[in-house]
mmCIF file of C-alpha atoms and ligand atoms in Angstrom:
data_model
loop_
_atom_site.group_PDB
_atom_site.id
_atom_site.type_symbol
_atom_site.label_atom_id
_atom_site.label_comp_id
_atom_site.label_asym_id
_atom_site.label_seq_id
_atom_site.Cartn_x
_atom_site.Cartn_y
_atom_site.Cartn_z
ATOM 1 C CA MET A 283 8.945 18.813 9.770
ATOM 2 C CA ASP A 284 6.393 20.415 7.483
ATOM 3 C CA TYR A 285 3.316 18.174 7.295
ATOM 4 C CA GLN A 286 0.290 19.291 5.294
ATOM 5 C CA GLY A 287 -2.977 17.495 6.088
ATOM 6 C CA ASP A 288 -3.240 13.949 7.409
ATOM 7 C CA ILE A 289 -0.184 11.814 6.765
ATOM 8 C CA ILE A 290 -0.807 8.220 5.771
ATOM 9 C CA ARG A 291 1.914 5.572 5.805
ATOM 10 C CA PRO A 292 2.013 1.763 5.713
ATOM 11 C CA PRO A 293 2.208 -0.057 9.081
ATOM 12 C CA SER A 294 5.764 -1.208 8.245
ATOM 13 C CA GLU A 295 6.865 2.432 8.150
ATOM 14 C CA ALA A 296 5.786 3.169 11.736
ATOM 15 C CA ASN A 297 9.371 3.922 12.807
ATOM 16 C CA SER A 298 10.491 5.683 9.644
ATOM 17 C CA ILE A 299 11.345 9.312 9.087
ATOM 18 C CA ILE A 300 8.312 10.580 7.169
ATOM 19 C CA LEU A 301 9.395 13.070 4.538
ATOM 20 C CA GLN A 302 6.395 14.612 2.801
ATOM 21 C CA VAL A 303 7.581 15.525 -0.679
ATOM 22 C CA THR A 304 4.232 15.680 -2.451
ATOM 23 C CA THR A 305 0.732 16.447 -1.278
ATOM 24 C CA GLY A 306 -2.194 14.262 -2.261
ATOM 25 C CA CYS A 307 -2.342 11.618 -4.955
ATOM 26 C CA SER A 308 -1.920 12.226 -8.677
ATOM 27 C CA HIS A 309 -4.674 9.678 -9.477
ATOM 28 C CA ASN A 310 -7.103 10.541 -6.668
ATOM 29 C CA GLY A 311 -9.845 8.626 -8.440
ATOM 30 C CA CYS A 312 -10.320 5.288 -6.627
ATOM 31 C CA THR A 313 -13.968 5.123 -5.611
ATOM 32 C CA PHE A 314 -13.295 3.824 -2.078
ATOM 33 C CA CYS A 315 -10.444 6.166 -1.180
ATOM 34 C CA GLY A 316 -10.949 9.232 0.946
ATOM 35 C CA ALA A 317 -7.293 9.700 1.799
ATOM 36 C CA TYR A 318 -6.546 12.774 -0.249
ATOM 37 C CA ARG A 319 -9.924 14.068 -1.401
ATOM 38 C CA ASP A 320 -9.278 17.379 0.349
ATOM 39 C CA LYS A 321 -5.807 17.810 -1.117
ATOM 40 C CA ARG A 322 -4.705 18.909 -4.557
ATOM 41 C CA PHE A 323 -1.815 16.905 -5.883
ATOM 42 C CA GLY A 324 1.419 18.859 -5.966
ATOM 43 C CA LEU A 325 5.152 18.835 -5.364
ATOM 44 C CA LYS A 326 6.158 20.676 -2.242
ATOM 45 C CA PRO A 327 8.651 23.514 -2.718
ATOM 46 C CA TRP A 328 12.232 22.305 -2.784
ATOM 47 C CA ALA A 329 13.151 24.733 0.030
ATOM 48 C CA THR A 330 10.580 23.058 2.304
ATOM 49 C CA ILE A 331 11.803 19.573 1.456
ATOM 50 C CA SER A 332 15.394 20.634 1.953
ATOM 51 C CA ALA A 333 14.598 22.181 5.366
ATOM 52 C CA ASP A 334 12.924 18.894 6.380
ATOM 53 C CA ILE A 335 16.015 16.927 5.335
ATOM 54 C CA ASP A 336 18.088 19.328 7.474
ATOM 55 C CA PHE A 337 15.725 18.719 10.393
ATOM 56 C CA ALA A 338 16.028 14.947 9.942
ATOM 57 C CA ALA A 339 19.840 15.261 9.718
ATOM 58 C CA ARG A 340 19.816 16.979 13.093
ATOM 59 C CA TRP A 341 17.131 15.086 15.000
ATOM 60 C CA CYS A 342 16.422 11.730 13.362
ATOM 61 C CA SER A 343 19.742 9.900 13.409
ATOM 62 C CA ARG A 344 18.191 6.923 15.230
ATOM 63 C CA GLN A 345 15.683 6.259 12.455
ATOM 64 C CA LYS A 346 17.245 4.051 9.816
ATOM 65 C CA THR A 347 14.358 4.046 7.350
ATOM 66 C CA LEU A 348 12.602 6.858 5.513
ATOM 67 C CA PHE A 349 9.184 7.007 3.865
ATOM 68 C CA LEU A 350 8.375 9.475 1.114
ATOM 69 C CA ALA A 351 4.790 10.741 1.546
ATOM 70 C CA ASP A 352 2.054 11.415 0.315
ATOM 71 C CA GLY A 353 0.146 9.143 -2.020
ATOM 72 C CA ASP A 354 2.678 8.499 -4.742
ATOM 73 C CA ALA A 355 6.064 10.169 -4.553
ATOM 74 C CA LEU A 356 6.973 8.239 -7.689
ATOM 75 C CA ALA A 357 4.869 10.811 -9.535
ATOM 76 C CA LEU A 358 7.812 13.203 -9.163
ATOM 77 C CA GLU A 359 9.645 14.036 -12.333
ATOM 78 C CA ASP A 360 12.727 11.949 -12.934
ATOM 79 C CA GLN A 361 15.271 14.700 -12.283
ATOM 80 C CA VAL A 362 13.510 15.798 -9.074
ATOM 81 C CA LEU A 363 13.413 12.243 -7.770
ATOM 82 C CA VAL A 364 17.073 11.683 -8.629
ATOM 83 C CA ARG A 365 18.023 14.910 -6.851
ATOM 84 C CA LEU A 366 15.883 14.031 -3.832
ATOM 85 C CA LEU A 367 17.326 10.529 -3.441
ATOM 86 C CA GLY A 368 20.851 11.913 -3.892
ATOM 87 C CA GLU A 369 20.277 14.514 -1.141
ATOM 88 C CA ILE A 370 18.852 11.889 1.225
ATOM 89 C CA ARG A 371 21.865 9.670 0.639
ATOM 90 C CA GLU A 372 24.319 12.522 1.165
ATOM 91 C CA ARG A 373 22.703 14.240 4.133
ATOM 92 C CA LEU A 374 21.169 11.229 5.912
ATOM 93 C CA PRO A 375 23.847 8.596 5.266
ATOM 94 C CA TRP A 376 22.583 6.302 8.048
ATOM 95 C CA VAL A 377 19.244 5.753 6.296
ATOM 96 C CA ARG A 378 19.385 2.228 4.909
ATOM 97 C CA ARG A 379 15.950 2.083 3.250
ATOM 98 C CA VAL A 380 13.858 4.652 1.397
ATOM 99 C CA ALA A 381 10.294 3.654 0.547
ATOM 100 C CA SER A 382 7.275 5.137 -1.175
ATOM 101 C CA TYR A 383 3.773 4.320 -2.321
ATOM 102 C CA ALA A 384 3.659 3.811 -6.077
ATOM 103 C CA GLY A 385 0.585 4.374 -8.183
ATOM 104 C CA ALA A 386 0.201 2.122 -11.220
ATOM 105 C CA ARG A 387 0.340 5.045 -13.645
ATOM 106 C CA ASN A 388 3.544 6.369 -12.130
ATOM 107 C CA ILE A 389 5.377 3.084 -12.504
ATOM 108 C CA ASP A 390 4.115 2.984 -16.076
ATOM 109 C CA GLU A 391 5.616 6.408 -16.750
ATOM 110 C CA LYS A 392 9.093 5.423 -15.555
ATOM 111 C CA SER A 393 11.475 3.404 -17.714
ATOM 112 C CA ASP A 394 13.261 0.282 -16.470
ATOM 113 C CA ALA A 395 16.524 2.247 -16.467
ATOM 114 C CA GLN A 396 14.960 4.977 -14.316
ATOM 115 C CA LEU A 397 13.616 2.451 -11.802
ATOM 116 C CA ALA A 398 17.052 0.811 -11.620
ATOM 117 C CA ARG A 399 18.649 4.223 -11.028
ATOM 118 C CA TYR A 400 16.257 4.989 -8.147
ATOM 119 C CA ARG A 401 17.129 1.622 -6.630
ATOM 120 C CA GLN A 402 20.827 2.440 -6.920
ATOM 121 C CA LEU A 403 20.189 5.751 -5.187
ATOM 122 C CA GLY A 404 18.483 4.043 -2.245
ATOM 123 C CA LEU A 405 14.791 3.741 -3.123
ATOM 124 C CA SER A 406 14.553 0.095 -2.208
ATOM 125 C CA ARG A 407 10.893 -0.499 -1.332
ATOM 126 C CA LEU A 408 7.639 0.296 -3.130
ATOM 127 C CA TYR A 409 4.089 -0.211 -1.900
ATOM 128 C CA LEU A 410 1.772 -0.938 -4.806
ATOM 129 C CA GLY A 411 -1.977 -0.738 -4.274
ATOM 130 C CA LEU A 412 -3.433 -3.632 -6.249
ATOM 131 C CA GLU A 413 -6.639 -3.820 -4.165
ATOM 132 C CA SER A 414 -7.984 -6.621 -6.373
ATOM 133 C CA GLY A 415 -6.813 -8.939 -9.127
ATOM 134 C CA HIS A 416 -10.388 -9.205 -10.408
ATOM 135 C CA ASP A 417 -10.717 -7.042 -13.514
ATOM 136 C CA PRO A 418 -14.432 -6.159 -13.153
ATOM 137 C CA THR A 419 -13.659 -4.994 -9.604
ATOM 138 C CA LEU A 420 -10.620 -2.990 -10.696
ATOM 139 C CA LYS A 421 -12.804 -1.307 -13.295
ATOM 140 C CA ALA A 422 -15.652 -0.681 -10.835
ATOM 141 C CA ILE A 423 -13.316 1.021 -8.359
ATOM 142 C CA ALA A 424 -11.602 3.116 -11.079
ATOM 143 C CA LYS A 425 -8.137 1.894 -10.113
ATOM 144 C CA GLY A 426 -6.743 3.050 -13.426
ATOM 145 C CA ALA A 427 -5.095 -0.234 -14.452
ATOM 146 C CA ASP A 428 -6.183 -3.794 -15.147
ATOM 147 C CA SER A 429 -4.664 -6.944 -13.644
ATOM 148 C CA GLU A 430 -2.343 -7.561 -16.593
ATOM 149 C CA GLN A 431 -0.888 -4.068 -16.308
ATOM 150 C CA MET A 432 -0.527 -4.475 -12.548
ATOM 151 C CA ILE A 433 1.396 -7.732 -13.046
ATOM 152 C CA SER A 434 3.700 -6.050 -15.531
ATOM 153 C CA PHE A 435 4.357 -3.123 -13.133
ATOM 154 C CA ALA A 436 5.113 -5.572 -10.335
ATOM 155 C CA HIS A 437 7.595 -7.491 -12.475
ATOM 156 C CA ARG A 438 9.319 -4.257 -13.487
ATOM 157 C CA VAL A 439 9.701 -3.193 -9.858
ATOM 158 C CA ARG A 440 11.109 -6.601 -8.910
ATOM 159 C CA ARG A 441 13.501 -6.554 -11.885
ATOM 160 C CA ALA A 442 14.796 -3.203 -10.686
ATOM 161 C CA GLY A 443 15.814 -5.010 -7.498
ATOM 162 C CA MET A 444 13.275 -3.339 -5.222
ATOM 163 C CA PHE A 445 11.297 -4.931 -2.398
ATOM 164 C CA LEU A 446 7.683 -4.996 -3.542
ATOM 165 C CA SER A 447 4.792 -4.845 -1.125
ATOM 166 C CA VAL A 448 1.343 -5.295 -2.677
ATOM 167 C CA THR A 449 -1.806 -4.134 -0.922
ATOM 168 C CA CYS A 450 -5.149 -5.913 -1.319
ATOM 169 C CA LEU A 451 -8.515 -4.815 -0.027
ATOM 170 C CA LEU A 452 -10.941 -7.295 1.517
ATOM 171 C CA GLY A 453 -14.577 -6.603 0.722
ATOM 172 C CA ILE A 454 -13.970 -4.313 -2.246
ATOM 173 C CA GLY A 455 -15.853 -6.606 -4.662
ATOM 174 C CA GLY A 456 -18.995 -6.467 -2.521
ATOM 175 C CA VAL A 457 -21.082 -9.540 -1.812
ATOM 176 C CA ARG A 458 -21.642 -10.351 -5.477
ATOM 177 C CA ASP A 459 -17.963 -10.603 -6.430
ATOM 178 C CA SER A 460 -16.433 -11.512 -3.080
ATOM 179 C CA LEU A 461 -15.033 -14.947 -3.880
ATOM 180 C CA ALA A 462 -14.215 -14.115 -7.506
ATOM 181 C CA HIS A 463 -12.238 -11.139 -6.172
ATOM 182 C CA ALA A 464 -10.408 -13.343 -3.649
ATOM 183 C CA ARG A 465 -9.523 -16.043 -6.192
ATOM 184 C CA ALA A 466 -8.424 -13.618 -8.903
ATOM 185 C CA THR A 467 -6.374 -11.618 -6.393
ATOM 186 C CA ALA A 468 -4.565 -14.768 -5.252
ATOM 187 C CA GLU A 469 -3.819 -15.685 -8.870
ATOM 188 C CA VAL A 470 -2.467 -12.239 -9.676
ATOM 189 C CA LEU A 471 -0.315 -12.249 -6.534
ATOM 190 C CA ASN A 472 1.055 -15.685 -7.465
ATOM 191 C CA THR A 473 2.118 -14.261 -10.824
ATOM 192 C CA MET A 474 3.504 -11.051 -9.355
ATOM 193 C CA ALA A 475 5.592 -12.885 -6.706
ATOM 194 C CA PRO A 476 5.838 -9.876 -4.379
ATOM 195 C CA ASN A 477 8.014 -9.833 -1.279
ATOM 196 C CA GLN A 478 5.074 -8.845 0.870
ATOM 197 C CA VAL A 479 1.293 -9.068 0.674
ATOM 198 C CA ALA A 480 -0.582 -6.573 2.846
ATOM 199 C CA VAL A 481 -4.300 -7.054 3.378
ATOM 200 C CA LEU A 482 -6.613 -4.280 4.527
ATOM 201 C CA THR A 483 -10.365 -4.469 5.125
ATOM 202 C CA LEU A 484 -12.706 -2.072 3.370
ATOM 203 C CA MET A 485 -14.168 0.777 5.401
ATOM 204 C CA ILE A 486 -16.692 2.819 3.479
ATOM 205 C CA LEU A 487 -15.872 6.477 3.931
ATOM 206 C CA ALA A 488 -18.152 9.491 3.763
ATOM 207 C CA ASN A 489 -18.171 11.527 0.560
ATOM 208 C CA THR A 490 -16.663 8.812 -1.582
ATOM 209 C CA PRO A 491 -18.246 7.457 -4.773
ATOM 210 C CA LEU A 492 -18.440 4.065 -3.047
ATOM 211 C CA GLN A 493 -20.559 5.503 -0.260
ATOM 212 C CA ARG A 494 -22.902 6.924 -2.879
ATOM 213 C CA LYS A 495 -23.178 3.445 -4.433
ATOM 214 C CA LEU A 496 -23.911 2.004 -1.012
ATOM 215 C CA LYS A 497 -26.674 4.564 -0.460
ATOM 216 C CA ALA A 498 -28.077 3.866 -3.910
ATOM 217 C CA GLY A 499 -28.140 0.142 -3.134
ATOM 218 C CA THR A 500 -25.753 -0.756 -5.947
ATOM 219 C CA PHE A 501 -22.961 -1.939 -3.628
ATOM 220 C CA GLN A 502 -23.631 -4.572 -1.001
ATOM 221 C CA PRO A 503 -20.946 -4.717 1.717
ATOM 222 C CA LEU A 504 -19.802 -7.978 3.267
ATOM 223 C CA ASP A 505 -20.571 -8.975 6.824
ATOM 224 C CA GLN A 506 -17.800 -10.279 9.080
ATOM 225 C CA GLU A 507 -18.275 -13.914 8.194
ATOM 226 C CA GLN A 508 -18.189 -13.149 4.472
ATOM 227 C CA LEU A 509 -15.031 -11.083 4.972
ATOM 228 C CA PHE A 510 -13.328 -13.923 6.832
ATOM 229 C CA ARG A 511 -14.330 -16.407 4.101
ATOM 230 C CA GLU A 512 -12.917 -14.039 1.509
ATOM 231 C CA LEU A 513 -9.658 -13.743 3.453
ATOM 232 C CA ARG A 514 -9.495 -17.537 3.766
ATOM 233 C CA THR A 515 -10.023 -17.999 0.021
ATOM 234 C CA LEU A 516 -7.334 -15.435 -0.735
ATOM 235 C CA LEU A 517 -4.759 -16.900 1.626
ATOM 236 C CA GLN A 518 -5.505 -20.485 0.607
ATOM 237 C CA GLY A 519 -5.065 -19.557 -3.051
ATOM 238 C CA LEU A 520 -1.548 -18.179 -2.531
ATOM 239 C CA HIS A 521 1.327 -20.355 -3.709
ATOM 240 C CA LEU A 522 4.211 -17.993 -3.053
ATOM 241 C CA GLU A 523 7.627 -19.454 -2.524
ATOM 242 C CA ARG A 524 8.807 -16.775 -0.162
ATOM 243 C CA ALA A 525 6.775 -13.792 1.001
ATOM 244 C CA GLN A 526 5.563 -11.996 4.086
ATOM 245 C CA PHE A 527 1.800 -12.017 4.576
ATOM 246 C CA GLN A 528 0.471 -9.177 6.704
ATOM 247 C CA ALA A 529 -3.161 -8.639 7.571
ATOM 248 C CA ASN A 530 -2.320 -6.549 10.608
ATOM 249 C CA HIS A 531 -3.588 -3.177 9.445
ATOM 250 C CA ALA A 532 -5.837 -1.220 11.816
ATOM 251 C CA SER A 533 -8.797 -1.758 9.477
ATOM 252 C CA ASN A 534 -8.769 -5.548 9.997
ATOM 253 C CA TYR A 535 -10.937 -7.273 12.617
ATOM 254 C CA PHE A 536 -7.964 -9.319 13.797
ATOM 255 C CA SER A 537 -4.259 -9.426 13.085
ATOM 256 C CA LEU A 538 -2.578 -12.001 10.961
ATOM 257 C CA SER A 539 1.090 -11.983 10.156
ATOM 258 C CA GLY A 540 3.502 -14.634 8.985
ATOM 259 C CA ARG A 541 5.774 -15.949 6.291
ATOM 260 C CA LEU A 542 4.597 -17.880 3.280
ATOM 261 C CA PRO A 543 4.523 -20.770 2.808
ATOM 262 C CA LYS A 544 5.848 -21.661 6.292
ATOM 263 C CA ASP A 545 3.032 -20.073 8.327
ATOM 264 C CA GLN A 546 0.190 -20.513 5.820
ATOM 265 C CA ALA A 547 -1.499 -23.431 7.643
ATOM 266 C CA ALA A 548 -1.291 -21.683 11.010
ATOM 267 C CA MET A 549 -2.776 -18.478 9.585
ATOM 268 C CA LEU A 550 -5.606 -20.440 7.930
ATOM 269 C CA ALA A 551 -6.300 -22.062 11.304
ATOM 270 C CA THR A 552 -6.538 -18.599 12.879
ATOM 271 C CA ILE A 553 -9.100 -17.576 10.250
ATOM 272 C CA ASP A 554 -11.046 -20.772 11.016
ATOM 273 C CA ARG A 555 -11.134 -19.731 14.667
ATOM 274 C CA ALA A 556 -12.527 -16.357 13.600
ATOM 275 C CA LEU A 557 -15.175 -18.158 11.552
ATOM 276 C CA ALA A 558 -15.992 -20.422 14.489
ATOM 277 C CA GLY A 559 -16.375 -17.426 16.792
ATOM 278 C CA THR A 560 -13.522 -18.429 19.106
ATOM 279 C CA LEU A 561 -11.086 -15.655 18.205
ATOM 280 C CA HIS A 562 -11.096 -12.260 19.895
ATOM 281 C CA LEU A 563 -12.127 -9.650 17.327
ATOM 282 C CA LYS A 564 -11.715 -5.892 17.273
ATOM 283 C CA GLU A 565 -14.849 -3.854 17.982
ATOM 284 C CA GLU A 566 -16.189 -2.002 14.954
ATOM 285 C CA GLN A 567 -15.298 1.374 16.506
ATOM 286 C CA GLN A 568 -11.701 0.240 17.053
ATOM 287 C CA ARG A 569 -11.113 -0.219 13.346
ATOM 288 C CA LEU A 570 -9.143 2.566 11.707
ATOM 289 C CA LEU A 571 -7.641 3.472 8.371
HETATM 290 S S1 SF4 V 63 -4.079 5.555 -5.955
HETATM 291 FE FE1 SF4 V 63 -4.086 5.177 -3.722
HETATM 292 S S2 SF4 V 63 -4.096 7.210 -2.775
HETATM 293 FE FE2 SF4 V 63 -4.657 7.481 -4.915
HETATM 294 S S3 SF4 V 63 -6.899 7.479 -4.947
HETATM 295 FE FE3 SF4 V 63 -6.233 5.361 -5.336
HETATM 296 S S4 SF4 V 63 -6.117 4.369 -3.302
HETATM 297 FE FE4 SF4 V 63 -6.236 6.605 -2.958
#
């Protein structure tokens, strides 16, 4: 397979065929994100993509799921995406789920009919990076959309019949906005009604605008206890009828995973153990993005 640069995928795609169809991220502007700073956004040549599909057809018949990398394959033009999904369906018929990250702007640029067509062609799961439901935080991190727009994108994805996973970022509001960020994020998630909530913990990366803010003293990061209180506020504020809650990303100090609302009380109790100092936590150097 042709992989250019570091390949990033959600934890739930650990066993998927990773087909890199674009490089980088078409937004590439979030102040905390260092994922694609070294990469220009672009579509990989069709011949390269096609050769990778051939490779997968020959060697990946045990993998039933496929993830389209990099940052936002939904940035592909409609006819390219339709062709790509058609080829995957034809040449990898055993693949039962195709997934991709989806940037807010790229959902905005697709019509409802286009989203429904992608779903029909097998694109059944999108990962939307909300990060925060708190508008001042969304603005500060240059996410490119406010909470109302994010809610509307989420509803459009759900109406198209896709599984929607929404990512939130603990600590991104800094100390000043920590609890406002947690409460607003819970409210936005309640309105979005995603199938999955995925929680990551902020790691401040070198050469990002956020690191410059940190150095300038205009961003105050949370300590562990503040992060756990933020997580508790977020989880407690969720009133989802049926959703997976995953805080098991490598960036988190401990893993939390369960179904809402069934496991909500048990997960809150785990956070309380972290706050009480009786839960085993990951060492700082073991945290990864
Ligand atoms: S949209 Fe995602 S990949 Fe792109 S800059 Fe923001 S966080 Fe990074």
